[in-house]
mmCIF file of C-alpha atoms in Angstrom:
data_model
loop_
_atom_site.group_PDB
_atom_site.id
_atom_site.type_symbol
_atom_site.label_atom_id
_atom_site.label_comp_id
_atom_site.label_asym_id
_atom_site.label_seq_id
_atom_site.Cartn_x
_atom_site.Cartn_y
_atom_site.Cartn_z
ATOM 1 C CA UNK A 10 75.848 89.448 112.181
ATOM 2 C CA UNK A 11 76.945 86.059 113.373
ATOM 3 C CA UNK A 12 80.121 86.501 111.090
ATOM 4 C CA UNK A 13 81.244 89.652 112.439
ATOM 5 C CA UNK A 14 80.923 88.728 115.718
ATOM 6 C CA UNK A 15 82.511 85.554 115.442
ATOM 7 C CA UNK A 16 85.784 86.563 113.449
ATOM 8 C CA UNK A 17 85.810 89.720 115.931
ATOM 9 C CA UNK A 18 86.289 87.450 118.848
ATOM 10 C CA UNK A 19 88.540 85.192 117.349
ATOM 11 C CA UNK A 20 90.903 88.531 116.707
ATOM 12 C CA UNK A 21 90.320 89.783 120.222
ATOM 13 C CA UNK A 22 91.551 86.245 121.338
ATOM 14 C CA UNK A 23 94.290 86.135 119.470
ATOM 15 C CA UNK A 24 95.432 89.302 120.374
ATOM 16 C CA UNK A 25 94.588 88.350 124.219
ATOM 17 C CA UNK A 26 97.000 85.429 123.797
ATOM 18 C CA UNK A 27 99.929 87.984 122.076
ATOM 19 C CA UNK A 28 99.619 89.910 124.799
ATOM 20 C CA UNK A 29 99.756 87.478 127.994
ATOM 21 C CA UNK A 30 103.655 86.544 126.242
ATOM 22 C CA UNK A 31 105.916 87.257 128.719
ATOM 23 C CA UNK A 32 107.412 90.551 128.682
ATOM 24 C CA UNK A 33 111.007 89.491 129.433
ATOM 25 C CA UNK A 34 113.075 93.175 129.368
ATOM 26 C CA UNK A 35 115.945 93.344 126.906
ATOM 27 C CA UNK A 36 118.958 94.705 128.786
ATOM 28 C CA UNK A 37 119.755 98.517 128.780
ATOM 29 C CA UNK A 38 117.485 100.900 127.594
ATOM 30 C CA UNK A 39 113.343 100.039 126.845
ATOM 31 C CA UNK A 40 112.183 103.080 125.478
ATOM 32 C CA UNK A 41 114.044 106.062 123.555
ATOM 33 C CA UNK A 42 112.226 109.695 122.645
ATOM 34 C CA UNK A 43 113.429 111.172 119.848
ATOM 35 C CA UNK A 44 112.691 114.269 118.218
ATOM 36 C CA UNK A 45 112.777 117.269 116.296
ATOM 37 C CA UNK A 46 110.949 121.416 116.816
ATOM 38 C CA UNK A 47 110.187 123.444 113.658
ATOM 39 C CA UNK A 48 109.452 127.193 113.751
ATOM 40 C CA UNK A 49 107.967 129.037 110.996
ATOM 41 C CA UNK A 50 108.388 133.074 110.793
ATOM 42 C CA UNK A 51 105.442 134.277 108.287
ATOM 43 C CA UNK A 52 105.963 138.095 107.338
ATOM 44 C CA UNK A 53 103.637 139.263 104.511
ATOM 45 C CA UNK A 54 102.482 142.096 102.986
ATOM 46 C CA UNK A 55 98.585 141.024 103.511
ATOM 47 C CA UNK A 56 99.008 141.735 107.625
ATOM 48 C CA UNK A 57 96.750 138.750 108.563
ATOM 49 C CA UNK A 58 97.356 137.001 111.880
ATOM 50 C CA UNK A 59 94.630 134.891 112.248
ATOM 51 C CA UNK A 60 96.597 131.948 112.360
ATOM 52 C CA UNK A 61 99.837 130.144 111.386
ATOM 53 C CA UNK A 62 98.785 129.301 107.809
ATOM 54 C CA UNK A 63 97.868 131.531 105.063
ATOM 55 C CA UNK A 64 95.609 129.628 103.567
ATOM 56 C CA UNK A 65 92.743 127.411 104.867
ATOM 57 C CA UNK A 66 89.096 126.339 103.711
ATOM 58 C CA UNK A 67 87.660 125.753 107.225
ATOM 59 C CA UNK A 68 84.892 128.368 107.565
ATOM 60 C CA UNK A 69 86.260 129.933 111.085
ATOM 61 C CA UNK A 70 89.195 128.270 110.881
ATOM 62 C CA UNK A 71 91.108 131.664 110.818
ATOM 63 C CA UNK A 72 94.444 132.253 108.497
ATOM 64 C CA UNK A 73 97.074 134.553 108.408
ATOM 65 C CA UNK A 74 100.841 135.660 106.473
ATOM 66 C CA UNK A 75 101.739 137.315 109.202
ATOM 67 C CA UNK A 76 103.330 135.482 113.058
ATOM 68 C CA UNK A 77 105.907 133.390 114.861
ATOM 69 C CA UNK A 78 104.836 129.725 115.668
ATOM 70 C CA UNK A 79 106.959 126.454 116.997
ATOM 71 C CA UNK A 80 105.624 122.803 117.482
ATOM 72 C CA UNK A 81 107.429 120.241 118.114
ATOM 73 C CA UNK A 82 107.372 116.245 117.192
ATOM 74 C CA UNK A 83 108.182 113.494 119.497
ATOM 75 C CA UNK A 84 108.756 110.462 118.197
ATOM 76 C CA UNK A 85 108.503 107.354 120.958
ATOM 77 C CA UNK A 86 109.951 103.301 120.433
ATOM 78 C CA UNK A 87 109.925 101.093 123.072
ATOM 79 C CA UNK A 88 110.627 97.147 123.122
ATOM 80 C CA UNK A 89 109.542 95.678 126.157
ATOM 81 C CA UNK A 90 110.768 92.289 125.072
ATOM 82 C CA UNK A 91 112.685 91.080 121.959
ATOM 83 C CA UNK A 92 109.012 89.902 120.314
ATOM 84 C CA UNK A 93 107.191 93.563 121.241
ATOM 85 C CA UNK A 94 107.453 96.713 119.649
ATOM 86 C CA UNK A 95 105.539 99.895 120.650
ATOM 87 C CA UNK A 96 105.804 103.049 118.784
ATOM 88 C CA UNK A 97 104.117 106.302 118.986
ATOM 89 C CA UNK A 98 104.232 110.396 118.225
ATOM 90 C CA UNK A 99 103.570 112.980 120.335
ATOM 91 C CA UNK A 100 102.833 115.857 117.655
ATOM 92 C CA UNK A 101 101.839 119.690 118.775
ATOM 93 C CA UNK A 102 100.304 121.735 116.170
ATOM 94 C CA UNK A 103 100.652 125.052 114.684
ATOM 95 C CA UNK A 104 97.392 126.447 113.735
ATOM 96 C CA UNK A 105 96.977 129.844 116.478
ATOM 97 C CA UNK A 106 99.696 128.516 118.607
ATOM 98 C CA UNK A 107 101.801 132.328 117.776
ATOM 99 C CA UNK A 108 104.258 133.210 120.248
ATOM 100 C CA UNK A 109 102.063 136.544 121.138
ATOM 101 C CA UNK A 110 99.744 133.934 122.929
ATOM 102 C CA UNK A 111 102.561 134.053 125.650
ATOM 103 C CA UNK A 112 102.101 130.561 126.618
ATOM 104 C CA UNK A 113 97.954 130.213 125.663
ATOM 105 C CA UNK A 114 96.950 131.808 129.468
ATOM 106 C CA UNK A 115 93.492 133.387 129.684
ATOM 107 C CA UNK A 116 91.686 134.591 126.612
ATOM 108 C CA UNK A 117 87.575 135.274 126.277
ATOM 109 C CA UNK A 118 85.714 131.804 126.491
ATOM 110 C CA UNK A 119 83.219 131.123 123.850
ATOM 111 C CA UNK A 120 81.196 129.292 126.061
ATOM 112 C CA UNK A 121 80.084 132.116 128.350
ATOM 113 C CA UNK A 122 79.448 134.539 125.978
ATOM 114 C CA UNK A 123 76.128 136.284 125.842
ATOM 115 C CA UNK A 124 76.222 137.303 123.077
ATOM 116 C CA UNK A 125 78.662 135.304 120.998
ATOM 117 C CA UNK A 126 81.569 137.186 120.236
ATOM 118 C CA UNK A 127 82.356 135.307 117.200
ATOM 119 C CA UNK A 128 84.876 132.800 116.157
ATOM 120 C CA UNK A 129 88.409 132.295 117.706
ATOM 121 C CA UNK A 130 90.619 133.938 115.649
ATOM 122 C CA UNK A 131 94.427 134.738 116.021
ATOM 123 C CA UNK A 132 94.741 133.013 119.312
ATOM 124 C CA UNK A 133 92.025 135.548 121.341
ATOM 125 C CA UNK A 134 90.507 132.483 122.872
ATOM 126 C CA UNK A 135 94.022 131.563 124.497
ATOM 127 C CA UNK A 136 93.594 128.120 126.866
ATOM 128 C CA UNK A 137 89.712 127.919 126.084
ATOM 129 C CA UNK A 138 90.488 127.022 122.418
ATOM 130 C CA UNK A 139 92.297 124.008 121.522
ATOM 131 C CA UNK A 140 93.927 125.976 118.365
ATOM 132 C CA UNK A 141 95.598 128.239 120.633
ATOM 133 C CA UNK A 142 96.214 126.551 123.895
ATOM 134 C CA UNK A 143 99.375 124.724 122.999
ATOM 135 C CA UNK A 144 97.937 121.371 123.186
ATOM 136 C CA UNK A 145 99.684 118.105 121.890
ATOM 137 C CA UNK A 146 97.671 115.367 120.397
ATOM 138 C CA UNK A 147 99.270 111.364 120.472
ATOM 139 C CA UNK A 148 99.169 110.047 117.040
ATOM 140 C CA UNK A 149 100.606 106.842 115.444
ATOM 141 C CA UNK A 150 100.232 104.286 118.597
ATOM 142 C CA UNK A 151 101.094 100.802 117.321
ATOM 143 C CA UNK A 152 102.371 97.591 118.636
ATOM 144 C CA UNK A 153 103.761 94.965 116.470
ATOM 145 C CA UNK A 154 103.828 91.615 118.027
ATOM 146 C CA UNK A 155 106.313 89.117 116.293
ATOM 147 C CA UNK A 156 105.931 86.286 118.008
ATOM 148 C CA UNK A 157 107.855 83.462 116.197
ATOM 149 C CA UNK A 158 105.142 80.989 115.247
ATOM 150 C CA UNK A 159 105.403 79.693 111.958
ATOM 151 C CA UNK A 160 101.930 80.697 110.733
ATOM 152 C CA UNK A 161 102.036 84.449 112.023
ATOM 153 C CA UNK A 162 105.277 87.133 111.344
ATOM 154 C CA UNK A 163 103.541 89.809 112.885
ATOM 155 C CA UNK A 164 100.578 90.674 114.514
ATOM 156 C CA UNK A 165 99.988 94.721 114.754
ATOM 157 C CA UNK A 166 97.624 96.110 116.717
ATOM 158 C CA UNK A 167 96.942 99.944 116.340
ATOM 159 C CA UNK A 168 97.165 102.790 113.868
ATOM 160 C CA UNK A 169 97.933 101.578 109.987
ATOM 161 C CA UNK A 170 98.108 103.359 106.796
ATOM 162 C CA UNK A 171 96.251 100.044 105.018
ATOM 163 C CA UNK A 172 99.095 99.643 102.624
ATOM 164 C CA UNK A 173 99.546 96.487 102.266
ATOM 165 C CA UNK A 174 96.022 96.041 100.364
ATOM 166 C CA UNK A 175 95.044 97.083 97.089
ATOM 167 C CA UNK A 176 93.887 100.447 95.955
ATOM 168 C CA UNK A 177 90.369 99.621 94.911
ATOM 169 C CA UNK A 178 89.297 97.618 97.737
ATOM 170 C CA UNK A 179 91.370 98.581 100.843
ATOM 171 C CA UNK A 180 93.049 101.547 99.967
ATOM 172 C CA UNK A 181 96.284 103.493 101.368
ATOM 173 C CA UNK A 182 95.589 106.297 103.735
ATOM 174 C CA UNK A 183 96.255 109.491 102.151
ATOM 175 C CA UNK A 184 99.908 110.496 103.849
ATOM 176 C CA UNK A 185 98.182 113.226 106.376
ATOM 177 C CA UNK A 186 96.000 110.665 107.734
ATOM 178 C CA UNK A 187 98.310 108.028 107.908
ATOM 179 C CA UNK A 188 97.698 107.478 111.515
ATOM 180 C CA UNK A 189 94.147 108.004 112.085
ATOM 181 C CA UNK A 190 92.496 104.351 110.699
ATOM 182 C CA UNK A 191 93.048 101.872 113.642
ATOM 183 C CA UNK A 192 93.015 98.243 113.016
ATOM 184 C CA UNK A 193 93.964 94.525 113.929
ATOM 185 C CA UNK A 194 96.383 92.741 111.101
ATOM 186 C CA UNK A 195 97.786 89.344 111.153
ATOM 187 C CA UNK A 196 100.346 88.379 108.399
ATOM 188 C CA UNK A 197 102.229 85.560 107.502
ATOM 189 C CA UNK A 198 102.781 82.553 105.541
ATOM 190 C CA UNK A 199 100.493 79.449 104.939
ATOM 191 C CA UNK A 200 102.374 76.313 104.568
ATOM 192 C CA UNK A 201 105.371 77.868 102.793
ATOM 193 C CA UNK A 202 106.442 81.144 101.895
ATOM 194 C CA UNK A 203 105.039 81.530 98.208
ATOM 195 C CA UNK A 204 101.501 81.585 99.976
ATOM 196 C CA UNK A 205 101.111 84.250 102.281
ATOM 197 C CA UNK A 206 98.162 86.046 103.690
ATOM 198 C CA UNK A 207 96.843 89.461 105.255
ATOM 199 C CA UNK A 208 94.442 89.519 107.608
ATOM 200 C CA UNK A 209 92.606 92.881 108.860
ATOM 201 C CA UNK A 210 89.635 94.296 111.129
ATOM 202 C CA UNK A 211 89.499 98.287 110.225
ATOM 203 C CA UNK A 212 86.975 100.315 112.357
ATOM 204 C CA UNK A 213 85.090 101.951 110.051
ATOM 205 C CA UNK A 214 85.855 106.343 110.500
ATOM 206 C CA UNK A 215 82.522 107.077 111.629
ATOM 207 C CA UNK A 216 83.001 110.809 109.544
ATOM 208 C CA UNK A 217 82.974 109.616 105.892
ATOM 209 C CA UNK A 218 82.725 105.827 105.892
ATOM 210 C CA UNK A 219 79.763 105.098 105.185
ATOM 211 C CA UNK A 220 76.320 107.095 103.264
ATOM 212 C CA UNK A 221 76.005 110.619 103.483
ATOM 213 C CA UNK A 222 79.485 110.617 105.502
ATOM 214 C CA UNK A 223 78.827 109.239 108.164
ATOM 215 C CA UNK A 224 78.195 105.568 109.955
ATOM 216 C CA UNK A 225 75.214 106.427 112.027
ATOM 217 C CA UNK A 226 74.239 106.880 115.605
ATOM 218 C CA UNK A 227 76.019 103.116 116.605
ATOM 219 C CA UNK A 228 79.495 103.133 115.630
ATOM 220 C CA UNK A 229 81.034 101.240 117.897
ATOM 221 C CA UNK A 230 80.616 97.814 116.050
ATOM 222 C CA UNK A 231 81.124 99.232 112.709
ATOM 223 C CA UNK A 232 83.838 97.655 110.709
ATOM 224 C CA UNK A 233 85.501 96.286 107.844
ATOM 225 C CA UNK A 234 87.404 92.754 107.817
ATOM 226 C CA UNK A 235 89.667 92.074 104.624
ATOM 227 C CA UNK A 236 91.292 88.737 103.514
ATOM 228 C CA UNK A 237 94.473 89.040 101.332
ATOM 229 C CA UNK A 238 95.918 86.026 100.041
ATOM 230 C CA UNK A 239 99.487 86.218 97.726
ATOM 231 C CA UNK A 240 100.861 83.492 95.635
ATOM 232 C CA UNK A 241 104.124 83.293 94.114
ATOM 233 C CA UNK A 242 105.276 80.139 92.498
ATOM 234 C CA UNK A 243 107.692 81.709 90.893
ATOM 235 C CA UNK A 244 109.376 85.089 89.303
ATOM 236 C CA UNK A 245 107.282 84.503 86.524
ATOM 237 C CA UNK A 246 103.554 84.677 87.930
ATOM 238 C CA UNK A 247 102.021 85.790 90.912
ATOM 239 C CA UNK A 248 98.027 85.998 91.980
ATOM 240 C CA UNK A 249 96.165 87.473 94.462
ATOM 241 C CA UNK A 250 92.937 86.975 95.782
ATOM 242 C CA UNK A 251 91.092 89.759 97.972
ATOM 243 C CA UNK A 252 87.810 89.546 99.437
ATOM 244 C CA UNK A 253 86.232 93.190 101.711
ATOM 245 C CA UNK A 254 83.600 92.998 104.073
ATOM 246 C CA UNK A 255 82.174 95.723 105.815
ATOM 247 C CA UNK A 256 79.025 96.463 108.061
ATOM 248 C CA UNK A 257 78.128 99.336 109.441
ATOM 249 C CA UNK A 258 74.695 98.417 111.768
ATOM 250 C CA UNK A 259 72.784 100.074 113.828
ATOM 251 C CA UNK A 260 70.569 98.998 117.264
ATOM 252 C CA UNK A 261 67.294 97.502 116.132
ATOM 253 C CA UNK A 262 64.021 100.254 116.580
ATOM 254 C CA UNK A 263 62.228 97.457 117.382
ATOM 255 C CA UNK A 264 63.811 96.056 120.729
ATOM 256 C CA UNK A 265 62.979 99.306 122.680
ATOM 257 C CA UNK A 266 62.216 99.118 126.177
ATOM 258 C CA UNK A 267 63.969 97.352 129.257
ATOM 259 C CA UNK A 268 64.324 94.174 126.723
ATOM 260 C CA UNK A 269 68.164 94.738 126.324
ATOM 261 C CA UNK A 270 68.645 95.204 130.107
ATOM 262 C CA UNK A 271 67.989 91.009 130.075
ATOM 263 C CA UNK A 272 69.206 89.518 126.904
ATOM 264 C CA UNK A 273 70.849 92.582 124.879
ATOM 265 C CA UNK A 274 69.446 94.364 122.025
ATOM 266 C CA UNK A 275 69.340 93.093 118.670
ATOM 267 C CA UNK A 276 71.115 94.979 115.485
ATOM 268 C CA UNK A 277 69.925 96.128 112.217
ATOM 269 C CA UNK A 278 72.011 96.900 108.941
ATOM 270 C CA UNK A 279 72.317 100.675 107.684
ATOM 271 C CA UNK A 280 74.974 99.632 105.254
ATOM 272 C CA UNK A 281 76.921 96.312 103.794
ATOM 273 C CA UNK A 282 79.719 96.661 101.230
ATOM 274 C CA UNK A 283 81.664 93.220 99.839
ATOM 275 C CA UNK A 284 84.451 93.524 97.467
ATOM 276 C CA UNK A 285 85.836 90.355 95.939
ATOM 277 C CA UNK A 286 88.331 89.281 93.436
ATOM 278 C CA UNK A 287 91.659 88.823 92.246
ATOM 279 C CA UNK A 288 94.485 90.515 90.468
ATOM 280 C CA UNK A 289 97.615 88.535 88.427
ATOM 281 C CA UNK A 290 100.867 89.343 86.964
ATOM 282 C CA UNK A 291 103.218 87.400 84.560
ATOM 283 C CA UNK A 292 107.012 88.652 84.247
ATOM 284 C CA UNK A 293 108.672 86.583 81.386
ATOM 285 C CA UNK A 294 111.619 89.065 80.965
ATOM 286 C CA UNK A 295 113.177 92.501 82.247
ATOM 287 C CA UNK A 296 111.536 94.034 78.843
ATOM 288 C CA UNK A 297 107.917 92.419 79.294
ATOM 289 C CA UNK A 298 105.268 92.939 82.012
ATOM 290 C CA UNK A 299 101.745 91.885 82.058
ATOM 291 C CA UNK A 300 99.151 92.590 85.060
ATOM 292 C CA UNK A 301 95.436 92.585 85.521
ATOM 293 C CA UNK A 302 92.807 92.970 87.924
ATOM 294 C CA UNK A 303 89.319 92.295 88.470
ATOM 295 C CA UNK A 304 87.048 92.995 91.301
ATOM 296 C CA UNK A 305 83.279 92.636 91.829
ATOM 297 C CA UNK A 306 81.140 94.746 94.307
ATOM 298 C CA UNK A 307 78.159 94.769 95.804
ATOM 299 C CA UNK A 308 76.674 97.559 98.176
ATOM 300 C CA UNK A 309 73.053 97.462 100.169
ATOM 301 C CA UNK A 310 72.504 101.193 102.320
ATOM 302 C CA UNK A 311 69.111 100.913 104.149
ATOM 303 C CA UNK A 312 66.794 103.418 102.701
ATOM 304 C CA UNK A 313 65.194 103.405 106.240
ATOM 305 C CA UNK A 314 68.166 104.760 107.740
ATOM 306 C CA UNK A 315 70.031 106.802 105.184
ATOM 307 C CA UNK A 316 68.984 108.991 102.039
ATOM 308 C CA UNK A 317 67.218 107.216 99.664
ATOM 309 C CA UNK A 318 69.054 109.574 97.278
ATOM 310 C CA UNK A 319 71.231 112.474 97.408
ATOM 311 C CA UNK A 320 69.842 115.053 95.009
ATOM 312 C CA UNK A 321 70.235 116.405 91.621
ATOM 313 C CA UNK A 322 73.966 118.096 92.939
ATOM 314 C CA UNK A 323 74.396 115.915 96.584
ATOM 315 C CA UNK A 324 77.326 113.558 96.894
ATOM 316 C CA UNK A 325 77.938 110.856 99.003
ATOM 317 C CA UNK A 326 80.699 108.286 99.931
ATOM 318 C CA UNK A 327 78.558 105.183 98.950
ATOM 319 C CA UNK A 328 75.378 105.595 96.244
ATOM 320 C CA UNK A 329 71.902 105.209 97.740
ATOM 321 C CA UNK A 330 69.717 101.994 97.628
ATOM 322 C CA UNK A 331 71.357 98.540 96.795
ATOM 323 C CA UNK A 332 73.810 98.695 93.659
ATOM 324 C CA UNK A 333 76.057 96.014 92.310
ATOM 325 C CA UNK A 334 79.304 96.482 89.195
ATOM 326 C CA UNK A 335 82.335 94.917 88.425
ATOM 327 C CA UNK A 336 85.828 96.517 87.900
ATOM 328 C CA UNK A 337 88.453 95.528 85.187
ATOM 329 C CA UNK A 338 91.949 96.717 84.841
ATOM 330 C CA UNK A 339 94.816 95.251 82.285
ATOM 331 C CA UNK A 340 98.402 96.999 82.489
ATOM 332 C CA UNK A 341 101.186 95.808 79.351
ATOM 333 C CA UNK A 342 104.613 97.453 80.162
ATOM 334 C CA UNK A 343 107.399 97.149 77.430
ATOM 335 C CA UNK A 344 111.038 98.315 78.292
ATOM 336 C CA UNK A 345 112.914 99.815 75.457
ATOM 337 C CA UNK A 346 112.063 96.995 73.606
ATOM 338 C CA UNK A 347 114.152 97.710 70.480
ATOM 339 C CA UNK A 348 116.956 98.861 72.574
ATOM 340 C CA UNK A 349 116.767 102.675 71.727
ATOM 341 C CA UNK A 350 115.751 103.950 75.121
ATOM 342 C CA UNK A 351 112.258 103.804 73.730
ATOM 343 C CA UNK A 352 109.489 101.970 76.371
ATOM 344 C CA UNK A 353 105.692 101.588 76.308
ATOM 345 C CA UNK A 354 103.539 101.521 79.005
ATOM 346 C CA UNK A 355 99.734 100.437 77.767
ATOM 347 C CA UNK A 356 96.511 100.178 80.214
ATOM 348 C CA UNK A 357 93.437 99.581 79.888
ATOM 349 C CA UNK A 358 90.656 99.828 82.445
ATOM 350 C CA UNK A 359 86.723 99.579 82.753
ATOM 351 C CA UNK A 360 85.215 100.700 86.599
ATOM 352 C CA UNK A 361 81.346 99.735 86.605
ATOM 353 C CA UNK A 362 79.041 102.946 87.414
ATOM 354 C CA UNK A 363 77.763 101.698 90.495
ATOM 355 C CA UNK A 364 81.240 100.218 91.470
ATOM 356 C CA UNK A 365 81.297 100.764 95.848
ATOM 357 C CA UNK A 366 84.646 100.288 98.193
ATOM 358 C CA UNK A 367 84.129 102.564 100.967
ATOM 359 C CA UNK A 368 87.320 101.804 102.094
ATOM 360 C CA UNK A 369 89.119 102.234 98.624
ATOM 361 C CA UNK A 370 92.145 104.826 98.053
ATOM 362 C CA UNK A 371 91.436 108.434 98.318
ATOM 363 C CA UNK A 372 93.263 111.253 96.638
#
């Protein structure tokens, strides 16, 4: 654990020392809202109104082909000084937000119901459901710190959508969660600008991330650091190197008691997953193009505190015990090589069985 804690507090100092720069304020305006409303009109033959989508999965989630419904998206940028950027969205949602909730007043409440009267469906909850009581929810919040040193171009602190990583070890957030992972990321260049680097602390999404979805009872400390280092000598060749690290930990059953009241309480792992490797590319000519990957993983889940296996049908994030595979990849592109509008694209790729990135792309 000393790692962890060790690169976490060099981060948190780093980003202690962006933020004590002096906020000088650029002249005129600091902050500008932007925006834009859209209202959808649903009128179907079905007659459903339970909501302002006609199709949904979520059992009680209610649907509907039938209603009137407006939200609106707010889109926030503000530079406090010339080296700070903060951006944000404030973004309302549809769902059972229908006009005929006049505003979301009053409604039966769920909670004092004796006995239940079932799930909230076509707004009938009004203000005591958060479907239906016109509610807007802050998404996207992000500064980006560009301080001018010559070892850092940016520092962002905030929501990411990881893509600046590769797919099979620190993957892009599928576009509607773009703004939900929250991270730290440093890049910029080492020495000179054909060696750069990316580097990352994630907080691990305690819903999916981890065995059996989910990251355990401690989440707080759960996280996953990634290193990303780019050379390009030239347009003919570039390599990257990539190395993952995450933890996910839990507080130790065995310092129980008033022990952590004096000297804190010591941690145990539920689940370790490194990812390391590299991936190349050579570029002799506009009609040639050669690239290739390989990545080695290694995953330990605690059978003490998750499944020691997930059935004959289960399914699970991350695969149960301690597993270990490599992953190969090769990629030959040939454009219109004879000239006849005729091009090749050839790939070839081997993922190990028991291959583990928890944080790798998703569909």
């Amino acid at each position: 654990m000393r790692f962890n804690r060790g690169l976490t507090i060099a981060l948190l100092a780093c980003c202690a020392a962006l933020a004590s720069m002096p906020a000088r304020a650029v002249d005129g305006q600091t902050m500008i809202i932007t925006g834009e409303d859209y209202t959808k009109w649903l009128w179907g033959n079905q007659h459903t109104d339970g909501s302002v989508y006609n199709f949904t999965t979520v059992p009680g989630e209610g649907y509907g082909d039938n209603g009137q419904g407006t939200e609106i998206d707010l889109l926030i940028a503000s530079h406090p000084s010339k080296n700070i950027e903060v951006t944000a969205r404030l973004q309302s949602r549809f769902n059972q937000n229908q006009w005929t909730n006049y505003g979301g007043f009053g409604g039966r409440n769920p909670a004092l119901e004796n006995p239940p009267g079932g799930d909230c469906i076509g707004g009938d909850c009004g203000e005591f459901d958060p479907r239906s009581n016109e509610y807007i929810k802050m998404r996207g919040l992000t500064a980006r710190f560009t301080p001018g040193f010559k070892w850092l171009d940016a520092a962002t602190i905030g929501s990411s959508d990881l893509g600046m990583f590769d797919p099979y070890t620190i993957g892009k957030i599928r576009y509607i969660d773009r703004d939900n992972a929250k991270a730290v990321l440093f890049q910029g260049p080492l020495g000179s600008r054909k060696l750069t680097y990316d580097l990352i602390r994630v907080s691990l999404p305690r819903l999916f991330a981890g065995p059996n979805f989910n990251t355990g009872d401690y989440a707080g400390q759960d996280g996953a650091y990634g290193l990303q280092l780019k050379l390009n000598p030239s347009s003919l060749f570039d390599i990257t190197g990539m190395y993952e690290r995450v933890r996910d930990v839990e507080v130790s059953a065995r310092d129980t008691g008033n022990n952590g009241l004096d000297n804190g309480r010591d941690l145990t792992s539920r689940f370790k997953n490194d990812v390391y490797g590299a991936k190349f590319g050579i570029h002799p000519s506009s009609k040639f193009d050669l690239r290739g990957l390989y990545y080695y993983s290694t995953a330990d889940a605690n059978p003490k505190l998750t499944p020691t296996s997930f059935g004959l049908s289960g399914f699970s994030p991350a695969l149960a015990g301690k597993v270990s595979d490599p992953l190969y990849k090769a990629n030959v592109d040939l454009n219109d090589p004879f000239g006849v509008g005729l091009s090749f694209n050839l790939e070839y790729f081997n993922i190990g069985a028991q291959y583990t990135s928890i944080l790798a792309a998703r569909r």
